[in-house]
């Protein structure tokens, strides 16, 4: 059929069968046998699950190869395939019942490499998503400076620009897990995390333009959204690597991420990366705003709060398998995950199959960039045994990701933020994966 001789057809099916045998894909082999029978009998539709038509499977020529497709500009702004409708940001109902002061999370289990596509980067709003006309938007820099200045978007884009791939993480990422393993899904345990290529002008360049007075030691950054988000940023960070960002993964910043400009403090609490940025005031001390006192601080066991916990410390998680990516058949798997550190480069990752009793190195792969997601992977032949999967990362400063026990011993049980403990996935013998914590 479809131009293949009976002999050719059988040879092709045999090759496919061998290939699937080599991969150990039991289900696929069963399915192919099934498909072969149906094709042999000339049936139009053979199904393993629900909607797979054998007429579209090799050696047949699929229906979409027999006609011309849609033309260009079917989607003037490109969209993912209709078959990827499941790859979306998600919220947790009980955590953020309203959408105005809310958070949606990145589907980390669906992502490859280190870049988060713009439509999938988690969003955090304290006062809803403002709709800002860039022609009417201005950035004001004033306070302890020689020349207070007001910049238009065009003016900001005339300065030399930098493009850097950096992760962005809400310090509340995984905060629900302090009490117990509550969230059944990687998207919810770790999804307040994204990693994009950010383009903009270094804050130090703009500070040069206004001329910071010697007493100028802190900067108040303020957003133009209804929440009036404000955070105090030390001058050292501003002069080190902070960026006033207007582009994300090559295109204009998304509305959700702060269009037309935001502050990006690489490796620091996402909360300090003020979106829809409208004002920078230079002062000689911090302002102690709401979001750095009553919120975004950790209450320690002695009843005192940690002051300015800016850095997102080293963390890692296995992305596959995970609750959303169970093991379907026995055989070889690439156990994969991501590691990141707000202090610099990831130096190494170990993984454990037995809940931290023994560890083996999981090689890093792809680009290894400072304050950026880094991939690790480990090949494993799974034969249906239960596993307690963990990853433990360390960074170039020597900081090692702590166990939950170590983290709790230091921080007690009152925290919401900065939960970077080694995470456990319990793999059951049927291949399903559960969020777990070991005492
Ligand atoms: N103006 C403004 N900036 C803001 C926020 C906000 O609500 N308003 N939320 C902050 C918080 S808590 C985080 S974690 C990051 C999230 O950035 P994202 O929405 O691009 O993921 O933005 C920060 N900047
Ligand atoms: Mo946040």
Short mmCIF file of C-alpha atoms and ligand atoms in Angstrom, two decimals:
data_model
loop_
_atom_site.label_atom_id
_atom_site.label_comp_id
_atom_site.label_asym_id
_atom_site.label_seq_id
_atom_site.Cartn_x
_atom_site.Cartn_y
_atom_site.Cartn_z
CA UNK A 1 0.00 0.00 0.00
CA UNK A 2 0.98 3.67 -0.54
CA UNK A 3 3.66 2.71 -3.02
CA UNK A 4 5.35 0.12 -0.79
CA UNK A 5 5.53 -3.50 -1.93
CA UNK A 6 4.36 -6.11 0.54
CA UNK A 7 7.99 -7.17 1.00
CA UNK A 8 9.22 -3.63 1.59
CA UNK A 9 6.41 -3.04 4.05
CA UNK A 10 7.35 -6.08 6.04
CA UNK A 11 11.04 -5.16 6.03
CA UNK A 12 10.21 -1.69 7.32
CA UNK A 13 8.01 -2.99 10.08
CA UNK A 14 10.71 -5.46 11.07
CA UNK A 15 13.31 -2.68 11.28
CA UNK A 16 10.95 -0.63 13.40
CA UNK A 17 10.34 -3.58 15.64
CA UNK A 18 14.07 -4.12 16.07
CA UNK A 19 14.54 -0.48 16.87
CA UNK A 20 11.85 -0.53 19.49
CA UNK A 21 13.30 -3.76 20.90
CA UNK A 22 16.67 -2.09 21.23
CA UNK A 23 15.07 0.73 23.17
CA UNK A 24 13.22 -1.79 25.30
CA UNK A 25 9.95 -0.06 24.55
CA UNK A 26 7.62 -2.93 25.33
CA UNK A 27 4.43 -1.02 24.75
CA UNK A 28 5.54 0.28 21.41
CA UNK A 29 6.41 -3.25 20.29
CA UNK A 30 2.97 -4.50 21.23
CA UNK A 31 1.51 -1.55 19.44
CA UNK A 32 3.55 -2.19 16.30
CA UNK A 33 2.44 -5.83 16.21
CA UNK A 34 -1.08 -4.57 16.49
CA UNK A 35 -0.52 -1.98 13.76
CA UNK A 36 1.08 -4.60 11.50
CA UNK A 37 -1.93 -6.85 11.77
CA UNK A 38 -4.30 -4.04 11.03
CA UNK A 39 -2.25 -2.68 8.14
CA UNK A 40 -1.91 -6.19 6.78
CA UNK A 41 -5.66 -6.53 6.88
CA UNK A 42 -5.97 -3.15 5.11
CA UNK A 43 -7.85 -1.53 7.97
CA UNK A 44 -7.95 2.27 8.00
CA UNK A 45 -7.70 2.77 11.74
CA UNK A 46 -5.63 0.87 14.26
CA UNK A 47 -5.55 2.13 17.81
CA UNK A 48 -3.45 1.56 20.88
CA UNK A 49 -4.92 4.34 22.95
CA UNK A 50 -7.71 6.29 21.42
CA UNK A 51 -6.88 8.34 18.35
CA UNK A 52 -3.90 6.83 16.52
CA UNK A 53 -4.79 5.99 12.93
CA UNK A 54 -2.63 3.28 11.39
CA UNK A 55 -3.15 4.93 8.00
CA UNK A 56 -0.83 7.69 9.27
CA UNK A 57 1.85 5.31 10.55
CA UNK A 58 4.82 3.91 8.63
CA UNK A 59 5.00 2.50 6.06
CA UNK A 60 1.87 4.45 5.02
CA UNK A 61 2.28 8.03 3.85
CA UNK A 62 0.44 10.12 6.47
CA UNK A 63 -2.53 12.28 5.48
CA UNK A 64 -0.62 15.53 6.11
CA UNK A 65 1.99 14.55 3.53
CA UNK A 66 -0.61 14.19 0.80
CA UNK A 67 -1.82 17.76 0.67
CA UNK A 68 -0.51 21.30 0.93
CA UNK A 69 -0.59 22.93 4.32
CA UNK A 70 -1.65 26.35 5.55
CA UNK A 71 0.21 29.36 4.17
CA UNK A 72 2.55 31.77 5.89
CA UNK A 73 0.93 34.28 8.26
CA UNK A 74 -1.64 31.73 9.38
CA UNK A 75 -0.32 32.86 12.76
CA UNK A 76 1.35 36.24 12.22
CA UNK A 77 2.74 35.79 15.71
CA UNK A 78 3.73 32.10 15.93
CA UNK A 79 1.98 29.78 18.35
CA UNK A 80 2.87 26.29 19.62
CA UNK A 81 1.33 23.25 17.90
CA UNK A 82 -2.30 22.53 18.81
CA UNK A 83 -1.02 19.26 20.27
CA UNK A 84 0.92 21.16 22.96
CA UNK A 85 -2.12 22.69 24.65
CA UNK A 86 -1.05 21.09 27.90
CA UNK A 87 2.16 23.09 28.06
CA UNK A 88 0.90 26.10 29.99
CA UNK A 89 1.42 28.09 33.16
CA UNK A 90 -0.74 26.92 36.04
CA UNK A 91 -1.89 28.32 39.39
CA UNK A 92 -2.66 26.65 42.69
CA UNK A 93 -6.26 27.45 43.60
CA UNK A 94 -5.95 27.46 47.37
CA UNK A 95 -2.68 29.42 47.31
CA UNK A 96 -3.87 32.33 45.17
CA UNK A 97 -7.66 32.37 44.99
CA UNK A 98 -7.76 35.76 43.24
CA UNK A 99 -5.82 36.55 40.08
CA UNK A 100 -4.84 40.11 40.96
CA UNK A 101 -2.32 39.28 43.65
CA UNK A 102 -1.34 35.95 42.28
CA UNK A 103 1.29 33.66 40.91
CA UNK A 104 1.30 31.27 37.97
CA UNK A 105 4.00 28.67 37.55
CA UNK A 106 6.34 27.47 34.82
CA UNK A 107 5.72 23.93 33.44
CA UNK A 108 9.33 22.86 34.14
CA UNK A 109 8.53 19.22 33.31
CA UNK A 110 7.81 20.21 29.69
CA UNK A 111 10.96 22.29 29.10
CA UNK A 112 14.23 21.30 27.47
CA UNK A 113 17.58 23.02 27.63
CA UNK A 114 17.90 26.07 29.84
CA UNK A 115 15.70 28.75 28.22
CA UNK A 116 12.14 29.34 29.37
CA UNK A 117 9.99 30.41 26.41
CA UNK A 118 8.37 33.79 26.98
CA UNK A 119 4.83 32.45 27.07
CA UNK A 120 5.71 30.01 29.85
CA UNK A 121 7.77 32.14 32.26
CA UNK A 122 6.04 32.18 35.67
CA UNK A 123 4.25 35.44 36.56
CA UNK A 124 3.92 37.13 39.90
CA UNK A 125 1.70 40.17 40.36
CA UNK A 126 0.96 42.03 43.58
CA UNK A 127 -1.58 44.31 41.92
CA UNK A 128 -2.53 42.81 38.59
CA UNK A 129 -1.04 43.21 35.12
CA UNK A 130 -0.78 46.86 34.01
CA UNK A 131 -1.18 47.84 30.36
CA UNK A 132 1.58 50.41 29.80
CA UNK A 133 1.98 52.57 26.70
CA UNK A 134 5.77 52.72 26.21
CA UNK A 135 5.52 56.17 24.61
CA UNK A 136 4.05 57.49 27.84
CA UNK A 137 6.32 55.52 30.16
CA UNK A 138 9.36 57.16 31.77
CA UNK A 139 12.15 56.08 34.10
CA UNK A 140 13.01 58.69 36.72
CA UNK A 141 16.38 58.57 38.52
CA UNK A 142 16.71 61.05 41.38
CA UNK A 143 17.76 61.49 45.01
CA UNK A 144 21.45 61.66 45.94
CA UNK A 145 22.65 62.36 42.38
CA UNK A 146 24.37 65.23 40.56
CA UNK A 147 21.82 65.35 37.69
CA UNK A 148 18.36 63.84 38.22
CA UNK A 149 17.18 62.52 34.84
CA UNK A 150 14.00 61.26 33.21
CA UNK A 151 14.50 58.71 30.42
CA UNK A 152 12.16 57.78 27.57
CA UNK A 153 12.27 54.21 26.21
CA UNK A 154 14.08 55.47 23.09
CA UNK A 155 16.71 57.14 25.24
CA UNK A 156 17.29 53.99 27.28
CA UNK A 157 17.80 51.98 24.09
CA UNK A 158 20.51 54.37 22.85
CA UNK A 159 22.86 53.27 25.63
CA UNK A 160 25.15 50.27 24.97
CA UNK A 161 23.23 47.09 25.71
CA UNK A 162 24.08 43.72 27.25
CA UNK A 163 22.35 40.34 26.78
CA UNK A 164 22.70 37.74 29.53
CA UNK A 165 21.05 34.40 30.27
CA UNK A 166 20.00 34.41 33.94
CA UNK A 167 17.49 32.55 36.04
CA UNK A 168 14.72 34.39 37.86
CA UNK A 169 13.22 32.78 40.95
CA UNK A 170 10.64 33.91 43.44
CA UNK A 171 12.07 33.34 46.94
CA UNK A 172 8.72 31.72 47.79
CA UNK A 173 9.47 28.96 45.25
CA UNK A 174 8.57 25.68 46.95
CA UNK A 175 7.51 27.55 50.10
CA UNK A 176 4.42 25.37 50.43
CA UNK A 177 6.80 22.43 51.06
CA UNK A 178 8.17 23.76 54.36
CA UNK A 179 5.37 22.11 56.31
CA UNK A 180 4.97 18.87 54.33
CA UNK A 181 5.15 17.56 50.76
CA UNK A 182 1.95 19.26 49.63
CA UNK A 183 2.17 19.74 45.88
CA UNK A 184 1.82 16.80 43.52
CA UNK A 185 3.84 18.14 40.64
CA UNK A 186 7.17 19.66 39.69
CA UNK A 187 5.32 22.65 38.22
CA UNK A 188 4.05 23.44 41.72
CA UNK A 189 7.05 22.45 43.87
CA UNK A 190 9.61 24.39 41.78
CA UNK A 191 7.75 26.34 39.06
CA UNK A 192 8.28 29.87 40.42
CA UNK A 193 11.42 29.76 38.32
CA UNK A 194 12.33 30.83 34.79
CA UNK A 195 15.51 31.41 32.80
CA UNK A 196 15.67 33.84 29.89
CA UNK A 197 18.14 35.84 27.89
CA UNK A 198 17.64 39.38 29.17
CA UNK A 199 18.71 42.42 27.17
CA UNK A 200 18.99 45.96 28.42
CA UNK A 201 21.32 48.62 29.72
CA UNK A 202 23.48 48.06 32.78
CA UNK A 203 22.18 50.00 35.75
CA UNK A 204 25.78 51.15 36.39
CA UNK A 205 25.72 52.88 32.96
CA UNK A 206 22.63 54.89 33.92
CA UNK A 207 24.09 55.67 37.34
CA UNK A 208 27.13 57.08 35.57
CA UNK A 209 24.84 59.33 33.58
CA UNK A 210 23.15 60.79 36.67
CA UNK A 211 26.33 60.90 38.79
CA UNK A 212 25.73 59.23 42.18
CA UNK A 213 26.88 61.34 45.14
CA UNK A 214 29.39 59.69 47.51
CA UNK A 215 26.69 59.30 50.21
CA UNK A 216 24.50 57.35 47.76
CA UNK A 217 24.60 53.76 49.05
CA UNK A 218 21.11 52.37 48.39
CA UNK A 219 18.56 52.54 45.58
CA UNK A 220 14.80 52.37 45.93
CA UNK A 221 13.24 50.73 42.88
CA UNK A 222 9.53 51.36 42.29
CA UNK A 223 7.10 49.75 39.87
CA UNK A 224 4.37 51.54 37.89
CA UNK A 225 1.73 48.86 38.57
CA UNK A 226 -1.17 49.31 40.97
CA UNK A 227 0.74 47.53 43.75
CA UNK A 228 3.45 50.22 43.83
CA UNK A 229 6.06 47.52 44.50
CA UNK A 230 9.22 48.92 46.07
CA UNK A 231 12.49 47.33 47.16
CA UNK A 232 15.75 48.73 48.50
CA UNK A 233 18.79 47.62 46.49
CA UNK A 234 22.35 48.10 47.77
CA UNK A 235 24.62 50.18 45.54
CA UNK A 236 27.17 47.33 45.22
CA UNK A 237 24.61 45.18 43.36
CA UNK A 238 23.61 48.08 41.14
CA UNK A 239 27.25 48.65 40.20
CA UNK A 240 28.00 44.93 39.87
CA UNK A 241 25.58 43.23 37.46
CA UNK A 242 22.06 44.73 37.66
CA UNK A 243 20.40 45.40 34.29
CA UNK A 244 17.50 47.63 33.27
CA UNK A 245 15.90 45.15 30.91
CA UNK A 246 13.69 45.83 27.86
CA UNK A 247 13.98 42.55 25.97
CA UNK A 248 13.52 38.89 26.85
CA UNK A 249 14.66 35.99 24.66
CA UNK A 250 15.22 38.36 21.76
CA UNK A 251 11.87 40.15 21.68
CA UNK A 252 10.38 43.01 23.67
CA UNK A 253 9.79 42.15 27.31
CA UNK A 254 6.42 40.46 27.75
CA UNK A 255 3.72 42.45 29.54
CA UNK A 256 3.72 39.77 32.23
CA UNK A 257 7.46 40.26 32.81
CA UNK A 258 7.32 44.05 33.16
CA UNK A 259 6.83 45.65 29.72
CA UNK A 260 8.33 48.04 28.79
CA UNK A 261 11.17 47.83 31.39
CA UNK A 262 12.09 45.98 34.53
CA UNK A 263 15.01 45.72 36.90
CA UNK A 264 16.97 42.45 36.72
CA UNK A 265 19.21 41.58 39.66
CA UNK A 266 20.91 38.35 38.52
CA UNK A 267 20.81 35.59 41.15
CA UNK A 268 18.76 37.65 43.61
CA UNK A 269 15.22 37.22 44.89
CA UNK A 270 12.77 37.64 42.02
CA UNK A 271 10.96 40.10 44.24
CA UNK A 272 13.84 42.60 43.94
CA UNK A 273 13.52 42.53 40.14
CA UNK A 274 10.94 45.31 40.02
CA UNK A 275 8.75 45.11 36.92
CA UNK A 276 7.13 48.01 35.04
CA UNK A 277 9.99 50.06 36.55
CA UNK A 278 9.26 53.79 36.80
CA UNK A 279 11.50 55.21 39.53
CA UNK A 280 14.94 54.76 41.05
CA UNK A 281 15.72 56.91 44.07
CA UNK A 282 19.27 57.05 45.40
CA UNK A 283 19.55 57.26 49.19
CA UNK A 284 22.04 56.64 51.98
CA UNK A 285 20.17 53.80 53.72
CA UNK A 286 17.51 51.19 53.01
CA UNK A 287 13.85 52.25 53.07
CA UNK A 288 12.46 49.14 54.85
CA UNK A 289 9.41 48.85 52.64
CA UNK A 290 6.61 46.35 53.18
CA UNK A 291 8.06 43.80 50.73
CA UNK A 292 11.38 43.66 52.63
CA UNK A 293 10.07 43.68 56.20
CA UNK A 294 6.66 42.07 56.75
CA UNK A 295 7.09 40.05 53.54
CA UNK A 296 10.12 38.42 51.92
CA UNK A 297 11.89 37.91 55.23
CA UNK A 298 12.28 34.64 57.14
CA UNK A 299 11.14 34.36 60.74
CA UNK A 300 13.92 32.49 62.57
CA UNK A 301 13.38 30.06 65.49
CA UNK A 302 14.33 32.75 68.05
CA UNK A 303 11.51 34.98 66.79
CA UNK A 304 13.76 37.42 64.94
CA UNK A 305 13.57 37.91 61.18
CA UNK A 306 16.46 37.57 58.77
CA UNK A 307 17.29 40.97 57.26
CA UNK A 308 17.78 41.20 53.48
CA UNK A 309 18.15 37.63 52.28
CA UNK A 310 18.81 38.77 48.72
CA UNK A 311 20.64 35.79 47.21
CA UNK A 312 18.85 32.71 45.87
CA UNK A 313 21.13 29.96 47.12
CA UNK A 314 22.12 26.81 45.25
CA UNK A 315 19.21 24.52 44.41
CA UNK A 316 18.39 21.66 42.06
CA UNK A 317 15.57 19.31 41.13
CA UNK A 318 15.06 16.27 38.93
CA UNK A 319 12.66 17.22 36.14
CA UNK A 320 12.33 13.77 34.57
CA UNK A 321 11.05 11.53 36.03
CA UNK A 322 8.73 13.66 38.12
CA UNK A 323 5.04 13.39 39.10
CA UNK A 324 4.10 14.72 35.63
CA UNK A 325 6.65 12.49 33.86
CA UNK A 326 6.21 8.95 35.21
CA UNK A 327 8.22 5.95 34.03
CA UNK A 328 6.02 4.06 31.56
CA UNK A 329 8.06 0.96 30.73
CA UNK A 330 11.15 -0.81 32.01
CA UNK A 331 14.47 0.03 30.44
CA UNK A 332 16.94 2.83 29.94
CA UNK A 333 16.10 6.38 31.02
CA UNK A 334 17.91 9.66 31.08
CA UNK A 335 17.31 10.97 34.58
CA UNK A 336 17.45 14.71 33.95
CA UNK A 337 17.28 17.83 36.02
CA UNK A 338 18.22 21.46 36.51
CA UNK A 339 20.50 23.16 39.02
CA UNK A 340 21.04 26.86 39.70
CA UNK A 341 22.78 29.18 42.13
CA UNK A 342 22.47 32.91 42.73
CA UNK A 343 26.12 32.94 43.81
CA UNK A 344 27.61 31.88 40.48
CA UNK A 345 28.23 28.80 38.36
CA UNK A 346 27.05 25.30 39.18
CA UNK A 347 30.13 23.20 39.86
CA UNK A 348 28.60 19.73 40.15
CA UNK A 349 25.53 17.62 40.87
CA UNK A 350 25.19 14.20 42.50
CA UNK A 351 22.08 12.10 42.32
CA UNK A 352 20.84 9.45 44.71
CA UNK A 353 18.48 6.58 43.92
CA UNK A 354 18.08 5.54 47.55
CA UNK A 355 17.07 8.73 49.36
CA UNK A 356 20.57 10.01 50.03
CA UNK A 357 22.21 6.83 51.35
CA UNK A 358 24.55 6.67 48.36
CA UNK A 359 25.40 9.26 45.73
CA UNK A 360 26.77 9.16 42.18
CA UNK A 361 27.88 12.04 39.98
CA UNK A 362 25.40 13.29 37.37
CA UNK A 363 27.39 14.99 34.59
CA UNK A 364 26.48 18.57 33.71
CA UNK A 365 25.50 19.13 30.10
CA UNK A 366 25.17 22.08 27.75
CA UNK A 367 26.18 25.59 28.70
CA UNK A 368 27.36 26.31 32.23
CA UNK A 369 26.69 29.97 32.90
CA UNK A 370 26.84 31.93 36.15
CA UNK A 371 23.42 32.48 37.84
CA UNK A 372 21.72 30.46 35.16
CA UNK A 373 19.89 27.13 34.96
CA UNK A 374 22.33 24.25 34.34
CA UNK A 375 21.25 20.80 33.10
CA UNK A 376 22.49 17.52 34.54
CA UNK A 377 21.71 13.99 33.42
CA UNK A 378 22.34 10.39 34.42
CA UNK A 379 21.56 7.26 32.37
CA UNK A 380 19.77 4.56 34.34
CA UNK A 381 18.31 1.17 33.49
CA UNK A 382 15.10 0.90 35.51
CA UNK A 383 13.71 -2.57 36.10
CA UNK A 384 10.66 -1.74 38.15
CA UNK A 385 12.37 -1.23 41.52
CA UNK A 386 11.08 1.57 43.78
CA UNK A 387 13.42 4.56 44.00
CA UNK A 388 13.90 7.58 46.23
CA UNK A 389 15.34 10.01 43.70
CA UNK A 390 17.29 13.05 44.86
CA UNK A 391 19.71 15.57 43.39
CA UNK A 392 22.30 17.57 45.32
CA UNK A 393 24.03 20.50 43.64
CA UNK A 394 26.93 22.70 44.68
CA UNK A 395 28.26 25.91 43.22
CA UNK A 396 31.63 27.49 42.53
CA UNK A 397 31.74 29.08 45.99
CA UNK A 398 31.67 25.58 47.52
CA UNK A 399 28.14 26.01 48.88
CA UNK A 400 26.35 22.64 48.88
CA UNK A 401 22.56 22.34 48.67
CA UNK A 402 21.38 21.32 52.18
CA UNK A 403 19.15 18.45 53.23
CA UNK A 404 15.76 19.34 54.63
CA UNK A 405 17.01 18.35 58.06
CA UNK A 406 19.99 20.72 57.83
CA UNK A 407 17.79 23.55 56.54
CA UNK A 408 15.22 23.07 59.31
CA UNK A 409 17.94 22.86 61.98
CA UNK A 410 19.16 26.30 60.91
CA UNK A 411 15.91 28.02 60.03
CA UNK A 412 13.24 26.34 62.16
CA UNK A 413 9.69 25.88 60.94
CA UNK A 414 8.42 29.44 60.47
CA UNK A 415 9.87 30.17 57.06
CA UNK A 416 8.02 30.61 53.79
CA UNK A 417 10.97 31.73 51.67
CA UNK A 418 14.32 30.33 50.53
CA UNK A 419 13.52 26.63 50.69
CA UNK A 420 16.37 25.17 48.65
CA UNK A 421 16.52 21.75 50.33
CA UNK A 422 17.38 18.54 48.47
CA UNK A 423 14.12 17.34 46.95
CA UNK A 424 12.84 13.76 46.93
CA UNK A 425 10.73 12.02 44.29
CA UNK A 426 9.42 8.60 45.28
CA UNK A 427 9.26 6.32 42.24
CA UNK A 428 6.83 3.44 42.75
CA UNK A 429 7.26 0.05 41.11
CA UNK A 430 4.44 0.89 38.68
CA UNK A 431 6.50 3.88 37.54
CA UNK A 432 4.32 6.59 39.08
CA UNK A 433 6.20 9.38 40.84
CA UNK A 434 5.21 11.02 44.11
CA UNK A 435 6.40 14.10 45.95
CA UNK A 436 8.02 12.95 49.21
CA UNK A 437 10.08 14.17 52.16
CA UNK A 438 12.48 12.11 54.22
CA UNK A 439 12.84 12.87 57.92
N1 LIG B 1 6.17 46.18 39.92
C1 LIG B 1 6.20 44.92 40.35
N2 LIG B 1 7.36 44.24 40.27
C2 LIG B 1 7.42 42.96 40.68
C3 LIG B 1 6.30 42.32 41.26
C4 LIG B 1 5.09 43.07 41.34
O1 LIG B 1 4.05 42.58 41.78
N3 LIG B 1 5.07 44.35 40.87
N4 LIG B 1 6.43 41.04 41.76
C5 LIG B 1 7.79 40.65 42.12
C6 LIG B 1 7.95 39.25 42.48
S1 LIG B 1 7.43 38.81 44.02
C7 LIG B 1 8.61 38.36 41.68
S2 LIG B 1 8.96 36.80 42.20
C8 LIG B 1 9.05 38.73 40.30
C9 LIG B 1 8.42 37.79 39.30
O2 LIG B 1 8.80 38.12 38.00
P1 LIG B 1 7.99 37.51 36.78
O3 LIG B 1 6.54 37.83 36.98
O4 LIG B 1 8.59 38.10 35.57
O5 LIG B 1 8.19 36.03 36.82
O6 LIG B 1 8.67 40.05 39.97
C10 LIG B 1 8.80 40.99 41.04
N5 LIG B 1 8.61 42.31 40.56
MO1 LIG B 2 8.07 36.69 44.52
#
